Coordinates of C-alpha atoms in Angstrom, one line a residue:
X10 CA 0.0 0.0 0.0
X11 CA 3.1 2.4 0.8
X12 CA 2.4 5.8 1.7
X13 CA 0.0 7.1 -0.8
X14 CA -3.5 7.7 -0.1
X15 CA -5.7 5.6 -2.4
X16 CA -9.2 7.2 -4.3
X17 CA -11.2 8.5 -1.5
X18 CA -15.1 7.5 -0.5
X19 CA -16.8 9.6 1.5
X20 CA -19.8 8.4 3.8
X21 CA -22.2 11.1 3.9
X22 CA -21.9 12.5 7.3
X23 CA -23.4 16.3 7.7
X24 CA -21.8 19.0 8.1
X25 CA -22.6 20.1 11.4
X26 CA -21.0 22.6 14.0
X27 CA -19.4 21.5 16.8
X28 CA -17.7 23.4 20.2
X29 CA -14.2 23.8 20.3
X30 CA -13.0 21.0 22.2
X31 CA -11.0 23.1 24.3
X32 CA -14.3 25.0 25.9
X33 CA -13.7 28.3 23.2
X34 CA -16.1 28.8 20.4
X35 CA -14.7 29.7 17.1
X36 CA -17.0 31.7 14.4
X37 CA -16.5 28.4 11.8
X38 CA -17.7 25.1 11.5
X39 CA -15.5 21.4 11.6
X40 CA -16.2 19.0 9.4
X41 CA -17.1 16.1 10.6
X42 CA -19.3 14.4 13.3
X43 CA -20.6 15.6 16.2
X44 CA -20.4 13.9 19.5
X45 CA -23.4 13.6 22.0
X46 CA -21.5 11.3 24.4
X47 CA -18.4 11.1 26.5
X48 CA -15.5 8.8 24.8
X49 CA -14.9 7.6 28.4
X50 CA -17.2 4.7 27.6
X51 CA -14.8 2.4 28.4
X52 CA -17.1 0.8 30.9
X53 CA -14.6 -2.0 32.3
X54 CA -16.8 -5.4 33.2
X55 CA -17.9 -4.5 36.8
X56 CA -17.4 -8.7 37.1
X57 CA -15.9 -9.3 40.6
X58 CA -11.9 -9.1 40.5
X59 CA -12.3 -13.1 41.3
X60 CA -14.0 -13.6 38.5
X61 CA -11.3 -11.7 36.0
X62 CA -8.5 -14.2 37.8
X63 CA -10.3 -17.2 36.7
X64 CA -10.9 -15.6 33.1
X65 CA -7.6 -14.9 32.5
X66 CA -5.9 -18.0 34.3
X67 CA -8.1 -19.8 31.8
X68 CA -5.8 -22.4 29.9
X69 CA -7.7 -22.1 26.4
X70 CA -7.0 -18.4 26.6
X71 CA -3.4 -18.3 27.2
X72 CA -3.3 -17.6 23.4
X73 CA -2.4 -16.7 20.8
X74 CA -6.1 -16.1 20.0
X75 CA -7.3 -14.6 16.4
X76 CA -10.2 -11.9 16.2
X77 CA -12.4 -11.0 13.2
X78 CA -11.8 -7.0 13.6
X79 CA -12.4 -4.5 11.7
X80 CA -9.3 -3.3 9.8
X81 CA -8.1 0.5 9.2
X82 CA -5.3 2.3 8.0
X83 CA -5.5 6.3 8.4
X84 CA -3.0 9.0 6.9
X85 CA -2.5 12.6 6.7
X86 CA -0.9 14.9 4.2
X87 CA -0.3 11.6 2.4
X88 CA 1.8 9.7 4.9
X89 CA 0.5 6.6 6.8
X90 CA 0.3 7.5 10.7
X91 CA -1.8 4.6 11.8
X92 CA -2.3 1.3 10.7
X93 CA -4.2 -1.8 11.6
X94 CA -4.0 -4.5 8.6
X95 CA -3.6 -8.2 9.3
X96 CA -1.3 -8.2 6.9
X97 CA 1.2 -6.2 8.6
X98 CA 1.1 -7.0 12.5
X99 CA 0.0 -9.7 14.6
X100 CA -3.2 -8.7 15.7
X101 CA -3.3 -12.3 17.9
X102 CA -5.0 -11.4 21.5
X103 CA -3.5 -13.0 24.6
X104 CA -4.2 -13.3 28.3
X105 CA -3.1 -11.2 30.6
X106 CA -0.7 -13.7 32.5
X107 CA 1.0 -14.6 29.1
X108 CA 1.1 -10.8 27.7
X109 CA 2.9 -10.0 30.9
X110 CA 5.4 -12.0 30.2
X111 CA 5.8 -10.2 27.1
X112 CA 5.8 -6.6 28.3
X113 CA 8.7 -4.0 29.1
X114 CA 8.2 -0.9 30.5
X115 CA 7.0 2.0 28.5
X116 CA 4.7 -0.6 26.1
X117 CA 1.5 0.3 24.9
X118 CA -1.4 -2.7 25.7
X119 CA -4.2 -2.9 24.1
X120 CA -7.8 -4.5 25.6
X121 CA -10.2 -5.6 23.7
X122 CA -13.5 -7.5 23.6
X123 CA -16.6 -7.6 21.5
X124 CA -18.6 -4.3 21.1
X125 CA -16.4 -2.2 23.2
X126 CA -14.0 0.4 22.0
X127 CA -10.6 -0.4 23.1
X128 CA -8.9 -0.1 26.3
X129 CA -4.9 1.1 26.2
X130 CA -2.5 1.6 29.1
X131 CA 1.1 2.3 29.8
X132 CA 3.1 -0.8 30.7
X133 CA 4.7 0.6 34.2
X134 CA 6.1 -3.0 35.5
X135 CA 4.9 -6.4 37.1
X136 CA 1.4 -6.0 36.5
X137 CA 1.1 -2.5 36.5
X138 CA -0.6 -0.3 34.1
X139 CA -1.4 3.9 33.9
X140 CA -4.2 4.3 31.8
X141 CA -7.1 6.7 31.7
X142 CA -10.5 5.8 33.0
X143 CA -13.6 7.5 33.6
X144 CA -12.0 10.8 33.7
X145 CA -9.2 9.7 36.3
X146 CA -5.2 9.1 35.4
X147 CA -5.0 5.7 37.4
X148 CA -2.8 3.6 38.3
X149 CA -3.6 -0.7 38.7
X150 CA -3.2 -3.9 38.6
X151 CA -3.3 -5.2 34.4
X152 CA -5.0 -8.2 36.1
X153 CA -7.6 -6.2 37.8
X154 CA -9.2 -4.1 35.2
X155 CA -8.5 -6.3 32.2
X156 CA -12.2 -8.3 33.3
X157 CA -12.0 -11.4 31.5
X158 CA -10.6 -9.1 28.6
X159 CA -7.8 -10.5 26.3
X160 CA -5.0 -8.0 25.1
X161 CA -1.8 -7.3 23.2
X162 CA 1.5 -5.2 22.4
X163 CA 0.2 -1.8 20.0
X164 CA 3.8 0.0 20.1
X165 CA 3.3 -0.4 16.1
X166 CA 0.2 1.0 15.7
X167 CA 0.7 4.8 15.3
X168 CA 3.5 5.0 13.0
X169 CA 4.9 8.2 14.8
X170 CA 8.3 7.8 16.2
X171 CA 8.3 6.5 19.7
X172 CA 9.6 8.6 22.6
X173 CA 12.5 6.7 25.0
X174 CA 11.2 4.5 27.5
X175 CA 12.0 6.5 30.3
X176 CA 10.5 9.9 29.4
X177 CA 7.1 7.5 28.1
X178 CA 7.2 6.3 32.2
X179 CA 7.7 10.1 33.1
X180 CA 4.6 11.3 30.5
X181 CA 2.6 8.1 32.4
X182 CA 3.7 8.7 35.6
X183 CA 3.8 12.4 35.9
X184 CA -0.1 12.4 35.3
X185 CA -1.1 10.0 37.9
X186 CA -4.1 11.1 39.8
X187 CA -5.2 14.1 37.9
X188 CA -9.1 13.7 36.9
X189 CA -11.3 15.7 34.7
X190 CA -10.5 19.2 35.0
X191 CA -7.3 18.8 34.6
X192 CA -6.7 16.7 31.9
X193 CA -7.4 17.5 28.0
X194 CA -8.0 14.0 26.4
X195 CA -11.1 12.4 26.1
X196 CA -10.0 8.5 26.1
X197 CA -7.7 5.9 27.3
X198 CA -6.2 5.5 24.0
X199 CA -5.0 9.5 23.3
X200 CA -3.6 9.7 26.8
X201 CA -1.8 6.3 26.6
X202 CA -0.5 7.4 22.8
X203 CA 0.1 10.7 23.9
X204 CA 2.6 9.2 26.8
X205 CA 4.3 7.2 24.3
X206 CA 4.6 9.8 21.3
X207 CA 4.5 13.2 23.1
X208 CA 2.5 14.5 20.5
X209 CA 0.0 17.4 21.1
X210 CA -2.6 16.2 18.3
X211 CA -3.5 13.7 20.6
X212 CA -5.0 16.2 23.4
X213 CA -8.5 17.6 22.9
X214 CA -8.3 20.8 20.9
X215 CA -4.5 20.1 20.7
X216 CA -3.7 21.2 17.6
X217 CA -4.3 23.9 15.1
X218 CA -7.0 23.5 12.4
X219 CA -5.9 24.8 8.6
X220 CA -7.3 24.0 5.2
X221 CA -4.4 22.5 4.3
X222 CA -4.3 19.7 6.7
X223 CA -6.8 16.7 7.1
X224 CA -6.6 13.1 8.1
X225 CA -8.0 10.1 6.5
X226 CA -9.5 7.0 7.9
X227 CA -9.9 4.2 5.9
X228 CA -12.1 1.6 6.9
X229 CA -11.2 -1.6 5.5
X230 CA -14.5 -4.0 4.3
X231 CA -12.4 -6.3 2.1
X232 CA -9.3 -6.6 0.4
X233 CA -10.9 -5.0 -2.5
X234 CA -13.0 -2.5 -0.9
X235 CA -13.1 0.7 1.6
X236 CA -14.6 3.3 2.7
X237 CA -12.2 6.5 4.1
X238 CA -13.8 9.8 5.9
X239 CA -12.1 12.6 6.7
X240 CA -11.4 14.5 9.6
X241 CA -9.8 17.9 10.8
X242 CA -8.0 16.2 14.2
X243 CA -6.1 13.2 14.8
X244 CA -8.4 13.2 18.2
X245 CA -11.6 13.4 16.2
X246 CA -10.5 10.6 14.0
X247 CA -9.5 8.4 17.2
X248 CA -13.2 9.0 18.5
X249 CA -14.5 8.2 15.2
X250 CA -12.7 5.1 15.1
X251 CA -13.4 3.7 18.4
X252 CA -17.2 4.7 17.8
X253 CA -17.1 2.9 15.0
X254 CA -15.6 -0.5 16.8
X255 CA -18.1 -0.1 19.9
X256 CA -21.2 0.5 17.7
X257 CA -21.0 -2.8 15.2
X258 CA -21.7 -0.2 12.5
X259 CA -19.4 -2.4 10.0
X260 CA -22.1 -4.1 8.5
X261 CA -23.8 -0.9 8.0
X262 CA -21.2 0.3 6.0
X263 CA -21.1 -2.6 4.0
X264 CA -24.7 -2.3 3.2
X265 CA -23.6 0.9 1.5
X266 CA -21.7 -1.1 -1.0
X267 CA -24.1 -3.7 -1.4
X268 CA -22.3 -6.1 0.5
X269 CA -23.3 -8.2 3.9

């Protein structure tokens, strides 16, 4: 696929205007899609911590364990910044005991389950994890909030040059115990990327809008066939994407080609 952006399909979302995330109006509208909920919709199981043990000691989900997915790669000004093909990474799922012993501090992980968006953390050590959940920078046990959930390594995911392992720890660490009013992104996955990358687009309202700059997401239906929208933020796009693999809305986009 390389680098360059293929022929571009369009869903027809309305253009519709939206508040600043950063709380200041602006006299212009953003293209795109408006958001009536809270991307901290990572409602973790509320399964007993008992119960999350025994799913995860499990022996038939030591892993590796395949997923059917949905696949995406998304770009902007042309370069691939994010991609999640099959063909290029293992997107195998483990348990939490075996990914463990995979881990090294600094590591983005990756929880996933049917019908949920995502759940990424900061590897810290042992079975530590910093993540971002329902508004609070936390730090737990990987065993304790996975719920039953399987996981997996996503340092590969965002193509964007990785910061050192120690200043990724710092980023985490540093942030530990703020809540709400005090922090500017809007889900586990743009703080945890944000402490490994240091880049600003991943904070709400962190970056500057111009004509000039857009970012693509490419939803993958088949080898032969995709649909891409476009966005004016890499955090738009992220809540985009994680709305669309909480919401099941692939076969609804399939439907738009014809195809179940």
């Amino acid at each position: 696929m390389g680098n360059q952006l293929d022929r571009i399909t369009h869903l027809n979302y309305s253009e519709l205007p939206t508040g600043d995330p950063s709380g200041i109006e602006k006299d212009e509208l953003r293209v795109g899609v408006a958001y009536f909920f809270s991307d901290e919709e990572e409602e973790l199981d509320d399964r007993s911590q008992s119960d999350s043990f025994k799913d995860n000691n499990s022996p038939s989900k030591d892993g590796p364990v395949a997923r059917n997915e949905i696949e995406y790669t998304a770009f902007c000004c042309q370069e691939c910044i994010y991609s999640k093909l099959r063909e290029n990474e293992d997107l195998n799922v483990y348990s939490v005991k075996t990914l463990l012993t995979m881990c090294k501090p600094g590591d983005l992980l990756e929880l996933v389950a049917n019908a949920q968006p995502p759940h990424w953390a900061i590897f810290e050590g042992e079975d530590q994890v910093i993540h971002l959940y329902k508004g609070e920078i936390r730090k737990d046990s990987l065993f304790e909030i996975s719920c039953g959930r399987q996981a997996r390594i996503v340092n590969n995911r965002y193509r964007y040059r990785p910061l050192p392992a120690d200043l990724v720890m710092q980023n985490a660490s540093g942030h530990v115990g703020l809540s709400s009013g005090e922090i500017c992104w809007t889900n586990s996955e743009s703080f945890a990327a944000w402490c490994r990358f240091g880049k600003r687009e991943f904070k709400a309202g962190g970056e500057v809008h111009s004509v000039e700059q857009r970012y693509f997401l490419k939803v993958h239906l088949s080898e032969s066939t995709a649909h891409t929208l476009m966005f004016r933020s890499l955090e738009e796009m992220i809540r985009e994407r994680r709305r669309v693999d909480a919401s099941g809305i692939l076969k609804e986009l399939s439907l738009v080609t014809g195809k179940e």
